[in-house]
Coordinates of C-alpha atoms in Angstrom, one line a residue:
Chain A
X18 CA 73.7 109.9 118.3
X19 CA 76.3 112.6 118.4
X20 CA 79.2 110.5 117.3
X21 CA 77.0 109.2 114.5
X22 CA 76.5 112.8 113.2
X23 CA 80.2 113.7 113.5
X24 CA 81.0 110.6 111.4
X25 CA 78.4 111.4 108.8
X26 CA 79.8 114.9 108.3
X27 CA 83.2 113.3 107.7
X28 CA 82.1 112.0 104.4
X29 CA 84.7 113.2 102.0
X30 CA 84.0 114.6 98.6
X31 CA 87.2 113.1 97.5
X32 CA 85.3 109.9 97.0
X33 CA 83.5 111.4 94.1
X34 CA 86.7 111.1 92.1
X35 CA 86.2 107.3 92.3
X36 CA 83.2 107.6 90.0
X37 CA 85.4 108.9 87.2
X38 CA 86.7 105.5 86.0
X39 CA 83.2 104.2 85.8
X40 CA 82.1 107.0 83.6
X41 CA 85.1 106.9 81.3
X42 CA 85.4 103.2 80.8
X43 CA 82.0 101.6 80.9
X44 CA 80.7 103.4 77.8
X45 CA 82.8 102.1 74.9
X46 CA 80.9 104.4 72.5
X47 CA 83.2 107.1 73.8
X48 CA 86.4 105.4 72.7
X49 CA 85.7 102.6 70.2
X50 CA 87.8 104.2 67.4
X51 CA 91.0 103.2 65.5
X52 CA 92.4 106.8 65.2
X53 CA 94.2 108.6 66.6
X54 CA 97.0 106.1 67.1
X55 CA 99.7 106.4 69.6
X56 CA 102.9 104.5 69.0
X57 CA 101.0 102.2 66.7
X58 CA 98.3 101.5 69.3
X59 CA 94.8 102.2 68.1
X60 CA 92.8 104.7 70.2
X61 CA 90.5 101.9 71.5
X62 CA 93.5 100.1 73.1
X63 CA 95.7 102.9 74.3
X64 CA 92.8 104.8 75.8
X65 CA 91.8 101.9 78.0
X66 CA 95.4 101.3 79.1
X67 CA 95.6 105.1 79.9
X68 CA 92.5 104.8 81.9
X69 CA 94.2 102.1 84.1
X70 CA 96.8 104.7 85.0
X71 CA 94.2 107.4 85.5
X72 CA 92.1 105.2 87.8
X73 CA 95.2 104.2 89.8
X74 CA 96.2 107.9 90.2
X75 CA 92.7 108.9 91.3
X76 CA 92.6 106.1 93.8
X77 CA 95.9 107.1 95.3
X78 CA 94.8 110.7 95.6
X79 CA 91.6 109.6 97.4
X80 CA 93.6 107.3 99.6
X81 CA 96.0 110.0 100.7
X82 CA 93.2 112.5 101.2
X83 CA 91.0 110.2 103.2
X84 CA 93.7 108.4 105.1
X85 CA 92.6 107.0 108.4
X86 CA 94.7 107.6 111.4
Chain B
X15 CA 109.2 66.5 73.8
X16 CA 110.9 69.8 74.5
X17 CA 113.5 68.8 77.0
X18 CA 115.1 72.2 77.6
X19 CA 111.8 73.9 78.3
X20 CA 110.7 70.9 80.5
X21 CA 113.9 71.0 82.6
X22 CA 113.6 74.7 83.3
X23 CA 109.9 74.2 84.1
X24 CA 110.6 71.3 86.5
X25 CA 113.4 73.2 88.2
X26 CA 111.1 76.1 89.1
X27 CA 108.3 73.8 90.1
X28 CA 110.6 72.1 92.7
X29 CA 111.6 75.5 93.9
X30 CA 108.1 76.7 94.7
X31 CA 107.3 73.3 96.2
X32 CA 110.0 73.8 98.8
X33 CA 108.7 77.3 99.5
X34 CA 105.1 75.9 99.9
X35 CA 106.2 73.5 102.6
X36 CA 108.4 76.0 104.3
X37 CA 105.6 78.5 104.4
X38 CA 104.1 76.8 107.5
X39 CA 106.9 78.3 109.6
X40 CA 106.5 81.8 108.2
X41 CA 104.9 84.1 110.8
X42 CA 104.1 81.0 112.7
X43 CA 100.7 80.6 114.2
X44 CA 98.7 77.8 115.6
X45 CA 97.6 76.0 112.4
X46 CA 94.9 74.1 114.2
X47 CA 92.8 77.3 114.3
X48 CA 90.7 78.1 111.3
X49 CA 91.7 81.8 111.6
X50 CA 95.3 80.8 111.4
X51 CA 95.1 78.1 108.7
X52 CA 92.5 79.7 106.5
X53 CA 93.3 83.4 107.0
X54 CA 96.9 83.3 108.2
X55 CA 95.9 85.0 111.4
X56 CA 94.7 88.1 109.6
X57 CA 98.2 89.5 109.7
X58 CA 99.2 90.1 106.1
X59 CA 100.5 93.6 105.4
X60 CA 100.3 95.7 102.2
X61 CA 103.0 93.8 100.3
X62 CA 101.8 90.3 101.0
X63 CA 98.2 91.3 100.4
X64 CA 99.1 92.7 97.1
X65 CA 100.7 89.5 96.0
X66 CA 97.9 87.4 97.4
X67 CA 95.2 89.4 95.7
X68 CA 97.3 89.7 92.5
X69 CA 97.8 86.0 92.6
X70 CA 94.1 85.5 93.2
X71 CA 92.7 87.7 90.5
X72 CA 95.2 87.3 87.7
X73 CA 95.3 83.5 87.3
X74 CA 96.8 81.0 84.9
X75 CA 93.5 80.9 83.2
X76 CA 93.6 84.7 82.7
X77 CA 97.0 84.4 81.0
X78 CA 95.8 81.7 78.7
X79 CA 92.1 82.5 78.1
X80 CA 91.9 86.3 77.9
X81 CA 94.5 86.6 75.1
X82 CA 92.8 83.6 73.5
X83 CA 89.6 85.7 73.3
X84 CA 91.4 88.5 71.6
X85 CA 93.1 85.9 69.3
X86 CA 89.7 84.4 68.4
X87 CA 87.2 87.2 68.6
X88 CA 89.1 90.5 68.7
X89 CA 88.1 93.6 70.5
X90 CA 85.4 92.0 72.7
X91 CA 88.1 90.1 74.5
X92 CA 89.6 93.3 75.8
X93 CA 86.6 93.7 78.2
X94 CA 88.9 92.4 81.0
X95 CA 90.6 95.7 81.0
X96 CA 87.7 98.0 81.9
X97 CA 86.6 95.3 84.3
X98 CA 89.8 95.5 86.2
X99 CA 89.7 99.3 86.0
X100 CA 86.4 99.7 87.8
X101 CA 86.9 97.0 90.3
X102 CA 89.4 98.8 92.4
X103 CA 87.5 102.0 93.2
X104 CA 84.6 99.7 94.2
X105 CA 86.9 97.7 96.5
X106 CA 88.3 100.8 98.0
X107 CA 84.9 101.9 99.2
X108 CA 83.2 98.7 100.1
X109 CA 85.8 96.2 101.4
X110 CA 87.1 98.1 104.4
X111 CA 83.6 97.8 105.9
X112 CA 83.5 94.1 105.4
X113 CA 87.0 93.8 106.9
X114 CA 86.1 95.7 110.0
X115 CA 82.9 93.9 110.8
X116 CA 84.5 90.5 110.1
X117 CA 87.4 91.3 112.4
X118 CA 85.2 92.4 115.1
X119 CA 83.0 89.3 115.0
X120 CA 85.5 86.8 113.9
X121 CA 83.8 86.2 110.5
X122 CA 85.8 84.0 108.1
X123 CA 83.4 84.0 105.2
X124 CA 80.8 86.2 103.6
X125 CA 78.3 83.7 104.7
X126 CA 79.4 84.2 108.4
X127 CA 78.7 87.9 107.9
X128 CA 75.2 87.3 106.4
X129 CA 74.4 85.0 109.3
X130 CA 75.3 87.6 111.8
X131 CA 73.7 90.5 110.0
X132 CA 70.3 88.9 109.3
X133 CA 70.3 86.1 111.9
X134 CA 69.3 83.8 109.1
X135 CA 71.0 80.4 108.6
X136 CA 69.0 79.9 105.4
X137 CA 70.3 83.0 103.8
X138 CA 73.8 82.1 105.0
X139 CA 73.4 78.6 103.6
X140 CA 72.4 80.1 100.2
X141 CA 75.4 82.3 100.2
X142 CA 77.7 79.5 101.1
X143 CA 76.3 77.1 98.5
X144 CA 76.6 79.7 95.8
X145 CA 80.2 80.4 96.8
X146 CA 81.2 76.7 96.7
X147 CA 79.3 76.2 93.4
X148 CA 81.0 79.1 91.8
X149 CA 84.5 78.2 93.1
X150 CA 84.7 74.6 92.0
X151 CA 84.7 75.2 88.2
X152 CA 87.1 78.1 88.7
X153 CA 89.6 75.7 90.2
X154 CA 89.1 73.3 87.3
X155 CA 89.8 76.2 85.0
X156 CA 93.2 76.7 86.5
X157 CA 93.9 73.2 85.5
X158 CA 92.9 74.0 81.9
X159 CA 95.5 76.8 82.0
X160 CA 98.1 74.4 83.3
X161 CA 97.2 71.8 80.8
X162 CA 97.8 74.2 77.9
X163 CA 101.4 74.8 78.9
X164 CA 102.1 71.2 79.7
X165 CA 100.9 70.1 76.3
X166 CA 102.9 72.8 74.7
X167 CA 106.0 71.2 76.1
X168 CA 105.2 68.0 74.2
X169 CA 103.0 66.0 76.5
X170 CA 100.0 64.5 74.8
X171 CA 96.8 66.0 75.8
X172 CA 94.9 62.8 76.4
X173 CA 95.3 59.5 78.2
X174 CA 96.9 58.9 81.5
X175 CA 100.4 59.8 80.4
X176 CA 99.1 63.2 79.3
X177 CA 97.3 63.8 82.6
X178 CA 100.1 62.5 84.8
X179 CA 102.1 65.8 85.1
X180 CA 98.8 67.6 86.0
X181 CA 98.1 65.0 88.7
X182 CA 101.6 65.2 90.2
X183 CA 101.5 69.0 90.2
X184 CA 98.1 69.0 91.9
X185 CA 99.0 66.4 94.4
X186 CA 102.0 68.5 95.5
X187 CA 99.8 71.5 95.7
X188 CA 97.2 69.7 97.8
X189 CA 99.7 68.5 100.3
X190 CA 101.4 71.8 101.0
X191 CA 98.1 73.6 101.2
X192 CA 97.0 71.0 103.7
X193 CA 99.9 71.6 105.9
X194 CA 100.6 75.3 105.5
X195 CA 97.2 76.8 104.8
X196 CA 96.9 80.3 103.4
X197 CA 100.6 80.9 104.1
X198 CA 101.6 78.6 101.2
X199 CA 99.9 80.4 98.3
X200 CA 100.8 83.7 99.9
X201 CA 104.5 83.0 99.8
X202 CA 104.4 81.2 96.4
X203 CA 102.5 84.2 95.0
X204 CA 105.6 86.3 95.4
X205 CA 107.7 84.0 93.3
X206 CA 104.9 83.7 90.7
X207 CA 104.6 87.5 90.4
X208 CA 108.2 88.1 89.9
X209 CA 108.2 85.4 87.1
X210 CA 105.1 86.8 85.5
X211 CA 106.5 90.3 85.5
X212 CA 109.8 89.1 83.9
X213 CA 107.9 87.1 81.3
X214 CA 105.6 89.9 80.3
X215 CA 108.3 92.6 80.2
X216 CA 110.5 90.4 78.0
X217 CA 107.5 89.6 75.8
X218 CA 106.4 93.1 75.1
X219 CA 109.9 94.1 74.2
X220 CA 111.1 91.1 72.2
X221 CA 108.0 90.1 70.3
X222 CA 107.2 93.5 68.9
X223 CA 110.9 93.8 67.9
X224 CA 110.7 90.6 66.0
X225 CA 107.3 91.4 64.4
X226 CA 108.2 95.0 63.4
X227 CA 106.6 97.1 66.1
X228 CA 103.2 97.5 67.6
X229 CA 101.8 99.3 64.6
X230 CA 102.5 96.3 62.4
X231 CA 101.2 94.0 65.0
X232 CA 97.8 95.8 65.2
X233 CA 97.6 96.0 61.4
X234 CA 98.3 92.4 60.8
X235 CA 95.9 91.4 63.6
X236 CA 93.2 93.6 62.0
X237 CA 93.8 91.8 58.7
X238 CA 93.8 88.3 60.3
X239 CA 90.6 89.0 62.2
X240 CA 88.8 90.0 59.0
X241 CA 89.4 86.6 57.6
X242 CA 87.9 84.8 60.6
X243 CA 84.6 83.1 60.3
X244 CA 82.6 84.9 61.7
X245 CA 84.9 87.9 61.2
X246 CA 86.4 89.2 64.5
X247 CA 86.2 92.9 65.3
X248 CA 89.3 94.8 65.5
X249 CA 87.6 97.8 67.1
X250 CA 84.5 97.2 69.1
X251 CA 81.4 97.4 67.0
X252 CA 78.3 99.5 67.9
X253 CA 76.2 96.4 68.5
X254 CA 78.6 95.2 71.3
X255 CA 78.9 98.4 73.3
X256 CA 76.2 97.4 75.8
X257 CA 77.6 93.8 76.1
X258 CA 81.1 95.1 76.6
X259 CA 80.1 97.7 79.3
X260 CA 77.8 95.4 81.2
X261 CA 80.2 92.5 81.1
X262 CA 82.9 94.7 82.5
X263 CA 80.6 96.2 85.2
X264 CA 78.9 92.9 86.2
X265 CA 82.2 91.1 86.4
X266 CA 83.7 93.8 88.6
X267 CA 80.8 93.7 91.0
X268 CA 81.0 89.9 91.1
X269 CA 84.8 89.6 91.6
X270 CA 84.9 90.3 95.3
X271 CA 81.9 88.2 96.1
X272 CA 84.0 85.1 95.1
X273 CA 85.1 83.4 98.3
X274 CA 88.8 83.4 97.3
X275 CA 89.0 87.2 96.8
X276 CA 87.3 87.7 100.2
X277 CA 89.9 85.4 101.7
X278 CA 92.6 87.8 100.4
X279 CA 90.8 90.8 101.9
X280 CA 90.0 89.2 105.2
X281 CA 93.6 88.0 105.7
X282 CA 95.0 91.5 105.6
X283 CA 96.0 93.3 108.8
X284 CA 94.1 96.6 108.5
X285 CA 91.6 98.7 106.6
X286 CA 94.4 100.8 105.3
X287 CA 96.1 97.7 103.8
X288 CA 93.0 97.1 101.7
X289 CA 92.7 100.7 100.6
X290 CA 96.3 100.9 99.8
X291 CA 96.0 97.8 97.7
X292 CA 93.0 99.2 95.8
X293 CA 95.3 102.0 94.9
X294 CA 98.3 100.0 93.8
X295 CA 96.8 96.9 92.3
X296 CA 95.9 98.7 89.0
X297 CA 99.6 98.3 88.2
X298 CA 98.7 94.7 87.7
X299 CA 95.8 95.6 85.4
X300 CA 98.4 97.3 83.1
X301 CA 100.2 93.9 83.0
X302 CA 96.9 92.3 82.2
X303 CA 96.4 94.7 79.4
X304 CA 99.6 93.8 77.8
X305 CA 99.1 90.1 78.4
X306 CA 95.8 90.4 76.6
X307 CA 97.5 92.0 73.6
X308 CA 99.6 88.8 73.3
X309 CA 96.5 87.5 71.5
X310 CA 97.1 90.1 68.7
X311 CA 100.8 89.2 68.7
X312 CA 99.9 85.6 68.1
X313 CA 97.7 86.7 65.2
X314 CA 100.4 88.8 63.8
X315 CA 103.0 86.0 64.1
X316 CA 100.6 83.7 62.2
X317 CA 100.4 81.3 65.1
X318 CA 98.1 78.5 64.0
X319 CA 96.6 77.1 67.1
X320 CA 94.0 74.3 67.2
X321 CA 92.2 76.0 70.1
X322 CA 92.5 79.5 71.3
X323 CA 94.0 78.2 74.6
X324 CA 97.1 76.9 72.8
X325 CA 97.8 80.2 71.0
X326 CA 99.9 81.9 73.7
X327 CA 102.1 78.9 74.5
X328 CA 102.6 78.4 70.8
X329 CA 103.6 82.1 70.4
X330 CA 106.2 81.8 73.2
X331 CA 107.7 78.7 71.6
X332 CA 107.9 80.5 68.3
X333 CA 109.4 83.7 69.7
X334 CA 111.7 82.6 72.6
X335 CA 114.5 80.2 73.0
X336 CA 113.3 77.0 74.7
X337 CA 114.8 77.7 78.1
X338 CA 112.8 81.0 78.3
X339 CA 109.6 79.4 77.1
X340 CA 110.1 76.9 79.9
X341 CA 110.5 79.7 82.3
X342 CA 107.3 81.4 81.0
X343 CA 105.4 78.2 81.2
X344 CA 106.5 77.6 84.7
X345 CA 105.3 81.2 85.5
X346 CA 101.9 80.3 84.1
X347 CA 101.6 76.9 85.8
X348 CA 102.6 78.4 89.2
X349 CA 100.1 81.1 88.4
X350 CA 97.6 78.2 88.5
X351 CA 98.7 76.8 91.8
X352 CA 98.3 80.1 93.8
X353 CA 94.7 80.8 93.0
X354 CA 93.8 77.1 93.1
X355 CA 95.2 76.9 96.6
X356 CA 93.4 80.0 97.8
X357 CA 90.1 78.9 96.1
X358 CA 90.2 75.5 97.7
X359 CA 90.9 77.1 101.1
X360 CA 88.0 79.5 100.6
X361 CA 85.6 76.8 99.6
X362 CA 86.8 74.7 102.6
X363 CA 86.2 77.6 105.0
X364 CA 82.7 78.0 103.6
X365 CA 81.9 74.4 104.0
X366 CA 83.3 74.1 107.4
X367 CA 81.9 77.3 108.9
X368 CA 78.5 77.5 107.2
X369 CA 77.6 73.9 106.6
X370 CA 79.6 71.6 108.9
X371 CA 79.4 73.7 112.0
X372 CA 76.0 75.0 111.3
X373 CA 74.2 71.8 110.4
X374 CA 76.4 68.8 111.1
X375 CA 78.5 69.3 114.2
X376 CA 77.4 72.5 116.0
X377 CA 79.6 71.8 119.0
X378 CA 82.8 71.2 117.2
X379 CA 86.1 72.3 118.8
X380 CA 88.3 74.8 117.0
X381 CA 90.7 71.9 116.3
X382 CA 88.0 69.8 114.7
X383 CA 86.9 72.8 112.7
X384 CA 90.3 73.5 111.2
X385 CA 90.8 69.7 110.7
X386 CA 87.6 69.5 108.7
X387 CA 88.6 72.6 106.6
X388 CA 92.0 70.9 105.8
X389 CA 90.2 67.8 104.7
X390 CA 87.7 69.6 102.5
X391 CA 90.4 71.6 100.8
X392 CA 91.9 68.2 99.7
X393 CA 88.5 66.9 98.5
X394 CA 87.8 70.1 96.6
X395 CA 91.0 69.7 94.6
X396 CA 90.5 66.0 94.0
X397 CA 87.0 66.9 92.7
X398 CA 88.4 69.6 90.3
X399 CA 91.1 67.2 89.1
X400 CA 88.5 64.5 88.4
X401 CA 86.4 67.0 86.6
X402 CA 89.1 68.0 84.2
X403 CA 90.2 64.4 83.6
X404 CA 86.8 62.8 83.1
X405 CA 84.8 65.6 81.4
X406 CA 85.4 67.7 78.3
X407 CA 86.9 71.0 79.4
X408 CA 84.1 73.0 77.8
X409 CA 82.1 71.9 80.8
X410 CA 84.4 73.7 83.2
X411 CA 84.4 76.8 81.1
X412 CA 80.6 76.9 80.8
X413 CA 80.2 76.2 84.5
X414 CA 82.6 79.0 85.3
X415 CA 80.5 81.4 83.2
X416 CA 77.4 80.2 85.1
X417 CA 79.5 80.7 88.3
X418 CA 79.9 84.3 87.5
X419 CA 76.1 84.7 87.1
X420 CA 75.4 82.8 90.3
X421 CA 77.9 84.6 92.5
X422 CA 76.5 88.0 91.6
X423 CA 73.2 86.9 93.1
X424 CA 74.7 87.2 96.5
X425 CA 75.3 90.9 96.0
X426 CA 72.2 92.2 97.8
X427 CA 72.8 90.1 100.9
X428 CA 76.5 90.7 101.2
X429 CA 77.4 94.1 99.7
X430 CA 74.1 95.9 100.3
X431 CA 74.1 94.2 103.7
X432 CA 77.3 96.1 104.5
X433 CA 75.3 99.3 104.3
X434 CA 71.8 98.5 105.5
X435 CA 69.8 95.7 107.0
X436 CA 66.6 97.2 105.6
X437 CA 65.9 94.1 103.5
X438 CA 63.9 91.3 104.9
X439 CA 65.9 88.1 105.2
X440 CA 63.3 86.0 103.5
X441 CA 62.9 88.5 100.7
X442 CA 66.6 88.2 100.2
X443 CA 66.4 84.4 100.1
X444 CA 63.6 84.5 97.5
X445 CA 65.3 87.2 95.5
X446 CA 68.5 85.2 95.4
X447 CA 66.6 82.1 94.2
X448 CA 64.8 84.0 91.5
X449 CA 68.1 85.5 90.3
X450 CA 69.8 82.1 90.3
X451 CA 67.0 80.6 88.3
X452 CA 66.6 83.5 85.8
X453 CA 70.3 83.8 85.3
X454 CA 70.8 80.1 84.6
X455 CA 67.8 80.0 82.3
X456 CA 69.1 83.0 80.3
X457 CA 72.5 81.3 80.0
X458 CA 71.0 78.0 78.8
X459 CA 68.8 79.8 76.3
X460 CA 71.9 81.2 74.7
X461 CA 73.7 77.9 74.6
X462 CA 75.7 78.7 77.8
X463 CA 76.9 82.1 76.6
X464 CA 76.7 84.9 79.2
X465 CA 75.5 87.6 76.9
X466 CA 71.7 87.7 76.7
X467 CA 69.5 89.7 74.3
X468 CA 66.8 91.1 76.6
X469 CA 63.6 92.1 74.9
X470 CA 62.1 95.0 76.7
X471 CA 59.4 97.4 75.6
X472 CA 59.8 96.4 71.9
X473 CA 63.6 96.9 71.8
X474 CA 66.4 94.5 72.4
X475 CA 69.2 95.2 74.8
X476 CA 72.0 92.7 74.6
X477 CA 74.0 92.6 77.9
X478 CA 75.5 90.5 80.6
X479 CA 72.9 87.9 81.9
X480 CA 74.3 88.1 85.4
X481 CA 73.4 91.8 85.6
X482 CA 69.9 91.2 84.3
X483 CA 69.4 88.5 86.8
X484 CA 70.7 90.7 89.6
X485 CA 68.2 93.5 88.6
X486 CA 65.4 90.9 88.8
X487 CA 66.8 89.7 92.1
X488 CA 66.7 93.3 93.5
X489 CA 63.2 93.9 92.3
X490 CA 61.9 90.8 93.9
X491 CA 63.7 91.4 97.2
X492 CA 62.5 95.0 97.4
X493 CA 58.9 94.3 96.7
X494 CA 58.8 91.3 99.1
X495 CA 60.5 93.4 101.8
X496 CA 57.7 95.9 101.6
X497 CA 55.1 93.1 101.6
X498 CA 56.7 91.2 104.5
X499 CA 57.0 94.5 106.5
X500 CA 53.4 95.3 105.8
X501 CA 52.5 91.8 107.1
X502 CA 54.4 92.7 110.3
X503 CA 57.2 90.2 109.9
X504 CA 60.2 91.1 111.9
X505 CA 63.7 90.8 110.7
X506 CA 66.1 88.7 112.8
X507 CA 68.2 90.3 115.4
X508 CA 71.2 92.1 113.9
X509 CA 74.4 91.0 115.6
X510 CA 76.3 94.0 114.3
X511 CA 76.2 97.7 115.1
X512 CA 77.0 100.7 112.9
X513 CA 80.3 101.2 114.7
X514 CA 81.5 97.7 113.8
X515 CA 81.7 98.7 110.1
X516 CA 84.2 101.4 110.8
X517 CA 86.3 99.8 113.5
X518 CA 90.0 99.7 112.8

């Protein structure tokens, strides 16, 4: 029982970062626009490509912060 | 016949064939054990797992069909991007648990896990059948991708002469998968990825240069889409928001329920390998994003393809010298071999473990078990090949869509099962059945499209049928669990303990 508790308390708040990609990408109403364009890419397209990068970076951060020994 | 392209194509094909056979000696193990043949002894590190999962998830069909969606329908086809964005955080959290418990108890399939967790062979059988059903058309689709590039090189699409290259390619694949097991696709995946990366980097530099930059490409795509009948959408329209979001979300939840993705996860050597991969695989999604945009490039280049699937091969032939098209086509075709091999292995594992050993020959030796798996992996491929040759390929595509709906119905047993065994096993079985039935009916009512207009409380919500069926599945399973518990029904004895899910 004791070990159980110590494990539970180890839940890391870093995991919350992993929710960000869900919120920023699953609601296209937030980004379904043509403007502003970036290097010719409409917002709809470059925003989602940028979110791939963001999601990758966030996951790397969580990985490093919660790394198991 | 485009001889230059064909020669380059054949050259690379021979190259990977040699690798496929040689793979048996790589990190040598006793291939008469299912663990060794079907999971390569669970010894793959970060790099190999990356290639294996990458090869698994980004298939020939992806390279052909996802851009084809953009080419045909516009913005809606881009849903594959958010789908691959949300899938990795999900994997990061969930899959290490499955890896740990599977390693501890020697599980080779999701069905093995369900059997151990709920002590229910019925539930395990349901999961196994769903997995096999969903995988078969997926393998067939790889052949559709391969067919698209083969016909682009000048082979006729029909008749035995047209099918012959496909049959040869698949026969070779079948033989080396038989002899080398999971090691074959894992080693070929490395070659495939290098080729795909080269192709896509060249494509996103050369094609925009020839077409006058990305701005021009998007503008001409916009114009071309507006002339489609019905008009395609350049930017996602309001009416499709829900469909886009639910398709992305539902597909992401479903992806790692597919037996072949689990094979990739279970063959890795540690929890950290899986987590690391969840963090670095998004690099692949970026490639996917650009591959998808090839659909717009094809529109801008005024490629006139009979079917969407021919658009990308036609674009390559128009933009590249023949030898490079041959290279790109080889990349796509090899991109079909890798997942097809992994899928057939995964289906074979399921059949052997959860049907053969469970119901047909409970006392089989490890050698018999792995021999059976090898045999089934052959049969599965012959089946997929026969399917493509004798049926219109729309069947394969529609069945694959249904497969997505079906596989998601194993979510409560497998994924929720990783966290709690609160659910009653029979409630899960009935929930699964209701979900399968409802999902299939929704798809049929829409002429086998996976987007379903749900009428609820006087309003209509148009979304992914798989997700709707899953919600129904959950409701049934929850209610029945309460009912069965109230009736005093006991759950089966759980083979696993809380510690097993964290074990390194």
